[in-house]
Coordinates of C-alpha atoms in Angstrom, one line a residue:
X134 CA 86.0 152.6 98.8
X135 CA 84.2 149.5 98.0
X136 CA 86.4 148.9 94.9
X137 CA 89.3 149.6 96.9
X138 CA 88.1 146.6 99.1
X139 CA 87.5 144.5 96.5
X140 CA 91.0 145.2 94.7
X141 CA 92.2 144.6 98.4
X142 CA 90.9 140.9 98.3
X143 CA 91.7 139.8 95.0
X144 CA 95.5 140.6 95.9
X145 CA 95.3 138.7 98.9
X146 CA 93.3 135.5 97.1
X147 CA 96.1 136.0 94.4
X148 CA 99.1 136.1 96.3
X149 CA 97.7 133.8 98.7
X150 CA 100.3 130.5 99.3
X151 CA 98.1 128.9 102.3
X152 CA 96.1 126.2 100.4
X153 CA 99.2 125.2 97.9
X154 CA 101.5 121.9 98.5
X155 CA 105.2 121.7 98.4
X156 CA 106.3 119.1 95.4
X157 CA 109.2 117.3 95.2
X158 CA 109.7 116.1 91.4
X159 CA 112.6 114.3 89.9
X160 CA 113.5 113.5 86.7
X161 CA 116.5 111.6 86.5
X162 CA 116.4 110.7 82.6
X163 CA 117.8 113.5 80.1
X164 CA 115.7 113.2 77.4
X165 CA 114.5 116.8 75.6
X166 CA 111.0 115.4 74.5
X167 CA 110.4 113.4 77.9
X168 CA 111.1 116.6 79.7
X169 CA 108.1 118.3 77.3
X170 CA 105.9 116.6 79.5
X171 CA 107.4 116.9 82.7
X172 CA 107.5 120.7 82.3
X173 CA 103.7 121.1 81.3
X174 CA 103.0 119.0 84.9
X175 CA 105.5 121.3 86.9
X176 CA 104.7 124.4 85.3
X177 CA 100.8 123.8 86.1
X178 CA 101.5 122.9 89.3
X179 CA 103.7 125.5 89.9
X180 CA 101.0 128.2 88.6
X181 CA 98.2 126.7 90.8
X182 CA 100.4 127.7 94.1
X183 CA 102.3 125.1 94.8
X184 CA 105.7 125.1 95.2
X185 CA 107.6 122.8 93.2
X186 CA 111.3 121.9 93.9
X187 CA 112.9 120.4 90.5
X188 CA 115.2 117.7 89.9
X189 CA 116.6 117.4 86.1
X190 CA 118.9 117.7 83.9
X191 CA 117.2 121.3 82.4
X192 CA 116.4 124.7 83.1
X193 CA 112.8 125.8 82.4
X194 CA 113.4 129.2 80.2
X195 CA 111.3 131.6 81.9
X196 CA 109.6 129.6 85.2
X197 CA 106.5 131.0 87.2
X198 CA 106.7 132.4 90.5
X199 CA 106.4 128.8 92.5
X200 CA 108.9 126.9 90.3
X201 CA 112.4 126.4 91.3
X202 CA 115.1 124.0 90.0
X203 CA 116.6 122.3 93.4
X204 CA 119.3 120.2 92.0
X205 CA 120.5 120.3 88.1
X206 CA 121.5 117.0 86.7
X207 CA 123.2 118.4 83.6
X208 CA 126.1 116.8 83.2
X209 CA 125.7 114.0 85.0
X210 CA 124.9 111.7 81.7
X211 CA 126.3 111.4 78.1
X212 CA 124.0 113.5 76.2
X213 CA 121.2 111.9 74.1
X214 CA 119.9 115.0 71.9
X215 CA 121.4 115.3 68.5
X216 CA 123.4 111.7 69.5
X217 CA 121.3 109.4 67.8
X218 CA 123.2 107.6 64.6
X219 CA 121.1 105.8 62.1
X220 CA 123.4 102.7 62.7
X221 CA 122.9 103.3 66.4
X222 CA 118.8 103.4 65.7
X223 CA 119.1 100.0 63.7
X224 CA 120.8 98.8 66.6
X225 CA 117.3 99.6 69.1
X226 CA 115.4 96.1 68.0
X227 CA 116.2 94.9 71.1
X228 CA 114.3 97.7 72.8
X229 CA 113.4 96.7 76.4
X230 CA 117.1 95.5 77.5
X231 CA 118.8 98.5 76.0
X232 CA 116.6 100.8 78.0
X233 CA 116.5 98.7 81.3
X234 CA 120.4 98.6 81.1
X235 CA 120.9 102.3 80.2
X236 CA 118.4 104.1 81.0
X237 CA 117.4 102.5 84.0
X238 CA 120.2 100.8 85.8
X239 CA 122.7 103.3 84.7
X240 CA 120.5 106.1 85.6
X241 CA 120.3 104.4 89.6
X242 CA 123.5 105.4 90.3
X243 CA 122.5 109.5 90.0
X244 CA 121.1 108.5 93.9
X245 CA 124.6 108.9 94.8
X246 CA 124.9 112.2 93.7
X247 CA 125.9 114.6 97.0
X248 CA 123.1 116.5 96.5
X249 CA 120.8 114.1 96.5
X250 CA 122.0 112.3 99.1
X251 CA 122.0 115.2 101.3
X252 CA 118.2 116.1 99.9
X253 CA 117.6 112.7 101.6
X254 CA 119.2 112.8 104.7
X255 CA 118.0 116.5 105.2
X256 CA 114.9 117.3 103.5
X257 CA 112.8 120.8 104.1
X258 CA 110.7 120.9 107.0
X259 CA 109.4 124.6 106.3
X260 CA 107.0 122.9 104.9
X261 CA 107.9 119.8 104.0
X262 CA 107.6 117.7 101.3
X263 CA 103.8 116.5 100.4
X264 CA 104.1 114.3 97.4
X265 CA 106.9 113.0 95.2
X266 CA 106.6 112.7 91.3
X267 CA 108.8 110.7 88.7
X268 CA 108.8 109.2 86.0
X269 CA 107.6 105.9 85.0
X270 CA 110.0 104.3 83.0
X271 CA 113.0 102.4 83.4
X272 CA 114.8 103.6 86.4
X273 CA 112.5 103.2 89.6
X274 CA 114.8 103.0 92.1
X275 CA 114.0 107.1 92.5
X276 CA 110.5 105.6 93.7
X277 CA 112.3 105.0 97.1
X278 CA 112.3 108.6 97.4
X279 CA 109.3 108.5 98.6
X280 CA 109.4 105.6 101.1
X281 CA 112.3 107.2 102.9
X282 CA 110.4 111.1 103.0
X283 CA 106.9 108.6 103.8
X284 CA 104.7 110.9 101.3
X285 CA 102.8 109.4 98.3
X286 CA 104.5 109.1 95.0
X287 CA 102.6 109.9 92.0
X288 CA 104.8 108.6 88.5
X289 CA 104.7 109.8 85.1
X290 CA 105.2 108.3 81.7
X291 CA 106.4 110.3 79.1
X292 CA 104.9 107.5 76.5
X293 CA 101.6 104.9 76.4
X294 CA 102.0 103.0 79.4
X295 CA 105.0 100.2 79.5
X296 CA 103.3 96.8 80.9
X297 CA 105.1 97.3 84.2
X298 CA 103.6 100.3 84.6
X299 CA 100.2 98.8 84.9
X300 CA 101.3 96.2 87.0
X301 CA 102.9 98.8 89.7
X302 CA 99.1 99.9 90.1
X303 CA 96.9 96.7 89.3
X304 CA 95.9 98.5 86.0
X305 CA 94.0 95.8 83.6
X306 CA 95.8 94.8 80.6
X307 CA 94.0 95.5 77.4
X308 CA 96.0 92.6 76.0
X309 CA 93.0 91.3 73.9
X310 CA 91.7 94.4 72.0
X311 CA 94.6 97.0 72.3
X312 CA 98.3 96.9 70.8
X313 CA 100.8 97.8 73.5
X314 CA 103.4 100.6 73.1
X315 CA 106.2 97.9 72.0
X316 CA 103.8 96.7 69.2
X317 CA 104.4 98.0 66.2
X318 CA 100.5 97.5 64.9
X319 CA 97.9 100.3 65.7
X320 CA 94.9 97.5 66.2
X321 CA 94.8 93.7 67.2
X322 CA 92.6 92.8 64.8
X323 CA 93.3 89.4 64.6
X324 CA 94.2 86.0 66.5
X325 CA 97.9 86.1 65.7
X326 CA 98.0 89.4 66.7
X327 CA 96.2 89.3 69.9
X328 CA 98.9 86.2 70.6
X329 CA 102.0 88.3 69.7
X330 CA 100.5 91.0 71.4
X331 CA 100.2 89.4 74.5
X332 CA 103.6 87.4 74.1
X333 CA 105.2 90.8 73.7
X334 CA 103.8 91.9 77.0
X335 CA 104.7 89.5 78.7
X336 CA 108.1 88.8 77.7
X337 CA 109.0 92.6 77.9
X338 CA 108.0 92.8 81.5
X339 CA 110.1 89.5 82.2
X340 CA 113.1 91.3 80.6
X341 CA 112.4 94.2 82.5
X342 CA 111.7 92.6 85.7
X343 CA 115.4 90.5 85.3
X344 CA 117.5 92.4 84.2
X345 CA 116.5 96.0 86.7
X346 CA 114.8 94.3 90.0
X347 CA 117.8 92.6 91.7
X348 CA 120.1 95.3 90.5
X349 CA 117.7 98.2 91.4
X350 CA 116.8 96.6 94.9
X351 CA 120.5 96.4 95.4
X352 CA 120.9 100.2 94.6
X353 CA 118.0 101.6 96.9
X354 CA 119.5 99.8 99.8
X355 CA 122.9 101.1 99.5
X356 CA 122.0 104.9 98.6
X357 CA 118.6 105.0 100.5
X358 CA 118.4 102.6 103.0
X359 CA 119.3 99.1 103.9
X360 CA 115.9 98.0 104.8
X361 CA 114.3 99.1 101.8
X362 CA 111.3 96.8 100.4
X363 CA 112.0 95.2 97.0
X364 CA 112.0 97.3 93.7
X365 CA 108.7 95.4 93.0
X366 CA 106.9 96.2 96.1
X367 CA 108.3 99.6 96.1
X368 CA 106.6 100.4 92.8
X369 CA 103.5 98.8 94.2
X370 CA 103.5 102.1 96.7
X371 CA 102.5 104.0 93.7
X372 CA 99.5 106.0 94.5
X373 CA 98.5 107.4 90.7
X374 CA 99.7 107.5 87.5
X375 CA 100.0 110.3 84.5
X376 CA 100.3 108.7 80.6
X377 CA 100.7 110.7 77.7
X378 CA 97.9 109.2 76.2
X379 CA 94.5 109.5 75.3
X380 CA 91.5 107.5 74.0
X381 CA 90.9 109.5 70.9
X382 CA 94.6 108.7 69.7
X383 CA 95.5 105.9 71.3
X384 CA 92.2 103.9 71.3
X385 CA 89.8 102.6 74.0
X386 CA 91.6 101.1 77.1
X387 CA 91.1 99.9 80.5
X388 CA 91.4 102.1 82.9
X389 CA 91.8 102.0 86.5
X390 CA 91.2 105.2 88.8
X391 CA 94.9 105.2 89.7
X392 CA 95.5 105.5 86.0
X393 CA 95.0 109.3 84.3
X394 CA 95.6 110.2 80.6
X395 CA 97.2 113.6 80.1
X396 CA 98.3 113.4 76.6
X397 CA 98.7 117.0 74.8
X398 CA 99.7 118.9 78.9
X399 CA 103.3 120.5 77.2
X400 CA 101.6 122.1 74.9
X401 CA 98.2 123.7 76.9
X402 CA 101.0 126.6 78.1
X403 CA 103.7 126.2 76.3
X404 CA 105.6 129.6 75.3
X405 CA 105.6 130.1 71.7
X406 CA 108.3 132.6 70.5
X407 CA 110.1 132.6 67.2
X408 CA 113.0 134.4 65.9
X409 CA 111.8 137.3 63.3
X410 CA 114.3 135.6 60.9
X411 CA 112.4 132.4 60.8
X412 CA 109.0 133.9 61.4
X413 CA 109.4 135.6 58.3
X414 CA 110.8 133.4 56.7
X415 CA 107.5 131.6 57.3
X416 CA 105.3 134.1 56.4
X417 CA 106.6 134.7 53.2
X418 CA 106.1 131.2 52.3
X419 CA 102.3 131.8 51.1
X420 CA 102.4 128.6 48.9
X421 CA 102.8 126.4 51.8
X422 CA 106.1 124.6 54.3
X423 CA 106.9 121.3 54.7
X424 CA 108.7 120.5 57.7
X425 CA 111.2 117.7 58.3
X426 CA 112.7 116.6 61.8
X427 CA 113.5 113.2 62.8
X428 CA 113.5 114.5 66.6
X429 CA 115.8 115.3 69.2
X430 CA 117.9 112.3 68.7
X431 CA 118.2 111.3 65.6
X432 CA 121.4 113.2 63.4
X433 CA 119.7 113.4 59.5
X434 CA 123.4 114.1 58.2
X435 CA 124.0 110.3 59.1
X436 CA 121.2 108.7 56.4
X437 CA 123.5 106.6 53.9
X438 CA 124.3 109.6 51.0
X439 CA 121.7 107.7 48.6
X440 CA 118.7 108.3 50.7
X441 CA 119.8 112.0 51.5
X442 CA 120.2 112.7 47.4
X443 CA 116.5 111.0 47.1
X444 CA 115.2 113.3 49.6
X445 CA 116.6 116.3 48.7
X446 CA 115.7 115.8 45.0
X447 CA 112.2 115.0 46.1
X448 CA 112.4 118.4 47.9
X449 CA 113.6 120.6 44.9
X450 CA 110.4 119.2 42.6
X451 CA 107.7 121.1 45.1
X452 CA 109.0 124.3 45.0
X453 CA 107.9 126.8 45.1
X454 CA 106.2 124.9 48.5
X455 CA 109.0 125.5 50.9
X456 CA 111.0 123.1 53.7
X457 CA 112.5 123.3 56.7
X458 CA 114.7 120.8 58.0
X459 CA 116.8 119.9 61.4
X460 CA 120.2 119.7 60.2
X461 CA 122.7 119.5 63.0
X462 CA 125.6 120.1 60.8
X463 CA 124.7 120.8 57.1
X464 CA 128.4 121.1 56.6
X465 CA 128.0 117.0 56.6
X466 CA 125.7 117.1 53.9
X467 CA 128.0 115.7 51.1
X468 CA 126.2 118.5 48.2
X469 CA 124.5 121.9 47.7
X470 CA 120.5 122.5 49.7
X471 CA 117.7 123.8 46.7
X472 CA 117.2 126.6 47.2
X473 CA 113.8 125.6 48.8
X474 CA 115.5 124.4 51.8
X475 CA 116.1 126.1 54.9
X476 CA 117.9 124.4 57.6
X477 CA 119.0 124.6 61.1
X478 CA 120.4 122.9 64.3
X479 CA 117.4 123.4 66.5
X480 CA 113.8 124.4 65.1
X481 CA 110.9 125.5 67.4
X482 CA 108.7 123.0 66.3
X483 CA 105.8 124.0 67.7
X484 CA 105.9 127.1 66.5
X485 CA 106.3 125.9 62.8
X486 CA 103.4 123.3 62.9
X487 CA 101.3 125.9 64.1
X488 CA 102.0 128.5 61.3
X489 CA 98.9 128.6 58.9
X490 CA 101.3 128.2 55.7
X491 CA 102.7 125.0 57.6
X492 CA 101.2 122.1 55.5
X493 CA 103.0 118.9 55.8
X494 CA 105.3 117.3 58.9
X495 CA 107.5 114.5 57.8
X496 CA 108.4 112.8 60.7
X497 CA 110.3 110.0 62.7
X498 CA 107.2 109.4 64.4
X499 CA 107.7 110.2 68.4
X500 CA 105.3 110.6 70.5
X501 CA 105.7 114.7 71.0
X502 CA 105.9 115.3 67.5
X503 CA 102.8 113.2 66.7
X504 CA 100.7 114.8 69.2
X505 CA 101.7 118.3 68.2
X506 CA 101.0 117.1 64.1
X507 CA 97.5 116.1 66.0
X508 CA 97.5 119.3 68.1
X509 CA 97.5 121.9 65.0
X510 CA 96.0 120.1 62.8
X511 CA 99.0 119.3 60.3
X512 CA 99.0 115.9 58.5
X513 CA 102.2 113.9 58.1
X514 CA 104.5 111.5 56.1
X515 CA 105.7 109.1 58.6
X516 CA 109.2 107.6 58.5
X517 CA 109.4 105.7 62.1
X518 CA 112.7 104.4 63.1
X519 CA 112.4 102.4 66.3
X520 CA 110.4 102.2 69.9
X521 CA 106.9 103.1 70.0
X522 CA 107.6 105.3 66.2
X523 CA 105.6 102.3 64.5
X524 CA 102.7 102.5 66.5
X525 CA 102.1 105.8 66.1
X526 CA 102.2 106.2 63.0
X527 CA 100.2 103.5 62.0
X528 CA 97.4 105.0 64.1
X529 CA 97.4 108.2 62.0
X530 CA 97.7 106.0 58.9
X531 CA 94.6 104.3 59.9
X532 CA 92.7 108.1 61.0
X533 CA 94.0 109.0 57.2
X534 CA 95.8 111.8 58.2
X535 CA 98.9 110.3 57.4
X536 CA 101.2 108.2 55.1
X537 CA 104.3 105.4 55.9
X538 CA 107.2 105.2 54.5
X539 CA 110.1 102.7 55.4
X540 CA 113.4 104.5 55.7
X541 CA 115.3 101.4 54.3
X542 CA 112.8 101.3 51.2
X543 CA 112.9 105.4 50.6
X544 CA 113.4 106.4 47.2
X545 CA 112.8 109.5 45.4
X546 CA 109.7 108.1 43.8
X547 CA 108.3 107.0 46.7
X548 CA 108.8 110.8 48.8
X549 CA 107.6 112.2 45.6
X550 CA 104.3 110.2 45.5
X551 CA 103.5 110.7 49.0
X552 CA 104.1 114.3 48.9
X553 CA 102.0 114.4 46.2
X554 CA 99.2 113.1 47.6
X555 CA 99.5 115.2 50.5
X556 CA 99.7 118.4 49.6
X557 CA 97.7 118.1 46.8
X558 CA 94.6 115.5 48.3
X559 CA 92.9 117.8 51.0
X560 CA 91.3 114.2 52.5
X561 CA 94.1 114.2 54.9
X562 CA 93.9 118.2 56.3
X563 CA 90.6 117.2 57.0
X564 CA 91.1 114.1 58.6
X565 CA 94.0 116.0 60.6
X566 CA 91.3 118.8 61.6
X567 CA 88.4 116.5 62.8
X568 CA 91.0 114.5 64.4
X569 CA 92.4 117.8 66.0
X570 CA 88.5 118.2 67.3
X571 CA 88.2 115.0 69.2
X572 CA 91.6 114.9 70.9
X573 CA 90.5 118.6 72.1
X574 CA 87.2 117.5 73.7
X575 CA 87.3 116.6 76.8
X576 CA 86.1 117.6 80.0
X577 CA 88.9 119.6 81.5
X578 CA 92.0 119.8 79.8
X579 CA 95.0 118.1 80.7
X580 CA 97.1 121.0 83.2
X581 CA 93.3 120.7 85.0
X582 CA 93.6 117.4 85.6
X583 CA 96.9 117.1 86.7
X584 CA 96.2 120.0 89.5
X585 CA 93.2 117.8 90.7
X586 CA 94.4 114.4 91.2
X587 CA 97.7 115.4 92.6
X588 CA 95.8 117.5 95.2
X589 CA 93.2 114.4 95.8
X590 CA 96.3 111.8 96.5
X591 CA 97.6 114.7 98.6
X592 CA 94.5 115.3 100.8
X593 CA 93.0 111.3 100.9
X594 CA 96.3 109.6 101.1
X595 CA 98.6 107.4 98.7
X596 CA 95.6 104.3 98.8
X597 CA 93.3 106.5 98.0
X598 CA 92.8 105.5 94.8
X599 CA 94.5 101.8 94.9
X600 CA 93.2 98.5 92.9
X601 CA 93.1 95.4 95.2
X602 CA 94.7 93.8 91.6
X603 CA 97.8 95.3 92.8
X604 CA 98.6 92.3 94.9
X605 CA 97.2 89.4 92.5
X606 CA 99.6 87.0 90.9
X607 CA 99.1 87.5 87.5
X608 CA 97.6 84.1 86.8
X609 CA 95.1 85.5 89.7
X610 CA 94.2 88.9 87.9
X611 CA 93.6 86.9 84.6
X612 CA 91.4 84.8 86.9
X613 CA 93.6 81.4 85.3
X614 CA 93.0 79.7 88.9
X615 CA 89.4 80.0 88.5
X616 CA 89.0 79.1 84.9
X617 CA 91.4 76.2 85.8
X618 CA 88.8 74.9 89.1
X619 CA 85.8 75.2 86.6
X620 CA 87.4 73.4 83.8
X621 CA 88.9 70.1 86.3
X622 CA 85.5 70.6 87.8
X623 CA 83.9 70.0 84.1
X624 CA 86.2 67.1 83.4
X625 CA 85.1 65.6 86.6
X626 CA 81.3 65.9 86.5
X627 CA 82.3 64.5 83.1
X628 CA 83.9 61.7 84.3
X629 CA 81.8 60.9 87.3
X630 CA 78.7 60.8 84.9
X631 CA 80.6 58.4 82.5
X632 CA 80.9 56.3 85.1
X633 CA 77.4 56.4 86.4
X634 CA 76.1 55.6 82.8
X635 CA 78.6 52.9 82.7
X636 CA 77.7 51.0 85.5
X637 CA 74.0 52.0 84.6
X638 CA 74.5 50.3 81.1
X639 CA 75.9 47.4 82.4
X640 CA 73.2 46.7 85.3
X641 CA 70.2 46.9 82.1
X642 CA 72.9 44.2 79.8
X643 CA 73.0 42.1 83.3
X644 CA 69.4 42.5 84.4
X645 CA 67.8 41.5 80.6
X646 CA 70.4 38.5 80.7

């Protein structure tokens, strides 16, 4: 009888939806590797007990019991993965522009979608919604969500944080010590580095700021509601932020309350099947795998036909070490694969990189990718193309778990040397596994986290956790006004005392006259 009862109340604790919080999240940008991120959050949330209503553009395989997609954007934008051309890459300098235009302005206009409009106008009331998330990116008009269903809005950036991002919640730049996610340097080590670091900063949030604000603020009025606050004071109504970041990979940054690094969140749960075609493949591969992707975006077949022939030639030398590429169409490859090679449209990547005979990634570079290398241990060549790419691979290069290579300088000799030293040099496995160590210690892991802070913003409200800095002029925050009074006050003490000694001087030349 008494386990009976006891079986009785376990059921009723687990089935039990009275404590759990209705989420709205949207995530209007229809990138495969953002959404990595986006799914960890929603899928934790989701198994705590909330429920969580799902804006995107796709379909979790397999959702828990309190997940449900609301709306489904797909569709609703050209596609981005497997779109990317290498000319189209070398095109991407110009970074912040491109993605303010495209990503962000562009994306805006999804708040006239029907269904959107009539989640506004007629949002659940059985419950209804407690918080809204989104991502922190380009496109914050979708912020305004929030001020029109009045509950907090928590945002989420798939990458390190932009500068705007910090801004939004009066989180400290870390100008003078720590490279920001456009710099393509893993340390400021240096005057001239701290200076283009901090030009970069500032000019990216100046593009940003022109080329989204009026536009954006223009948008929320017509699709929301014609009294809507600014885009800029409407991001200021941020209550907390997610990053995919964290200290042990990214370095030592300020911090703010409102501020919370989840790096490594899609990959606590993630689902980990493999065909038996490839995970045999894999097994049978006992001298070792090298795997090649340059992400979800980027088409390989469209490397000019020299650099392919280097890299496949490169690849034919290691064998009998085996390699796996993402080909999207190997019928573009202009000659025959070694028959070392396998390739294939779409690889479940973490699945490969955690295989124990996987030892080398060679890789564009992305974030995802480069915390998954990090994740299980697996150290990598590096060929970054554009964005943050740089960054993070120079902060593996510098961990020495990793090497560079330029993909406009890549020859044959140069992929042979670095495989070489890879494979063969077991300084960087070890690197790659104490490196492994730190980003895993921490004191709750990153679905934890998420589940806590989203319920604190939820119970204590969305100023809970906000920084006064949030409504400093920038020249205030960096405390320029104050360093300005001291020095004029320094020049005048200065001055005054010249004056003194002056008259001083000449009453002694007078008075021995």
């Amino acid at each position: 009888m008494n386990f009976l009862f006891k079986l009785f109340l376990v059921l009723i604790i687990n089935n039990c939806e009275c404590d759990g919080y209705r989420i709205l999240a949207i995530f209007p940008y229809n990138s495969r590797s953002h959404n990595n991120v986006f799914e960890g959050m929603t899928r934790g949330l989701a198994k705590r007990g909330h429920q969580v209503d799902v804006v995107s553009h796709f379909e979790m395989i397999n959702p828990p019991k309190h997940y449900r997609t609301i709306i489904s954007l797909s569709g609703t934008r050209n596609d981005v993965v497997n779109n990317f051309t290498i000319e189209f890459v070398n095109e991407l300098g110009n970074f912040v522009p491109i993605i303010s235009r495209i990503f962000g302005n562009e994306i805006c206009e999804l708040l006239n979608l029907k269904e959107i409009q009539k989640l506004i106008k007629t949002p659940p009331n059985d419950p209804p919604y407690d918080v809204l998330i989104t991502q922190s990116f380009t496109a914050n008009c979708f912020l305004g969500i929030g001020f029109i269903l009045k509950i907090p809005v928590i945002t989420v950036s798939a990458s390190l944080e932009f500068p705007w991002t910090s801004s939004a919640i009066g989180n400290p730049d870390s100008i003078a010590f720590a490279p920001n996610v456009l710099m393509n340097s893993a340390e400021i080590s240096t005057f001239w580095k701290r200076m283009k670091n901090l030009i970069i900063n500032y000019r990216s949030v100046l593009q940003f700021r022109t080329i989204t604000e009026e536009i954006q603020t223009e948008m929320m009025r017509k699709y929301l509601k014609f009294d809507m606050p600014d885009i800029r004071e409407t991001m200021k109504s941020t209550a907390l932020t997610f990053v995919n970041s964290f200290h042990s990979l990214s370095g030592i940054r300020i911090r703010s309350p409102a501020l919370i690094d989840i790096a490594g969140i899609h990959l606590e749960d993630a689902p980990l099947t493999v065909s038996k075609e490839l995970g045999d493949w894999l097994d049978e591969s006992k001298k070792g795998v090298v795997y090649f992707s340059l992400g979800s975006l980027v088409v390989i077949e469209t490397l000019p036909k020299e650099t392919l022939l280097a890299i496949f030639s490169s690849f034919k030398k290691i064998a009998p070490v085996r390699v796996v590429m993402k080909i999207v169409n190997k019928e573009k490859l202009p000659f025959s694969l070694p028959s070392n090679v396998l390739v294939s449209k779409w690889i479940p990547q973490l699945q490969v990189l955690k295989h124990k005979n996987t030892k080398l990634f060679i890789t564009h570079g992305g974030l995802m990718s480069t915390l998954e290398a990090l994740y299980y241990c697996v150290p990598l060549i590096g060929i970054p193309l554009f964005y943050d790419q740089f960054f993070n691979v120079g902060i593996l290069v510098k961990k020495n778990m990793a090497i560079e290579l330029d993909i406009n300088k890549l020859t044959e000799h140069s992929l042979d040397k670095a495989l070489t030293e890879i494979l063969n040099n077991p300084i960087y496995r070890e690197s790659a596994k104490y490196e492994s160590r730190l980003f895993h210690d921490r004191p709750m892991n990153s679905t934890e986290a998420v589940n806590f802070w989203v319920e604190y913003v939820i119970r204590n409200g969305p100023d809970s956790l906000k920084s006064p800095a949030v409504n400093l002029y920038w020249w205030q925050h960096n405390l320029l006004d104050v360093y300005g009074f001291l020095i004029l006050c320094c020049f005048l003490l200065m001055y005054f005392l010249f004056i003194f000694l002056k008259y001083v001087l000449h009453f002694i030349l007078i008075y021995n006259l």
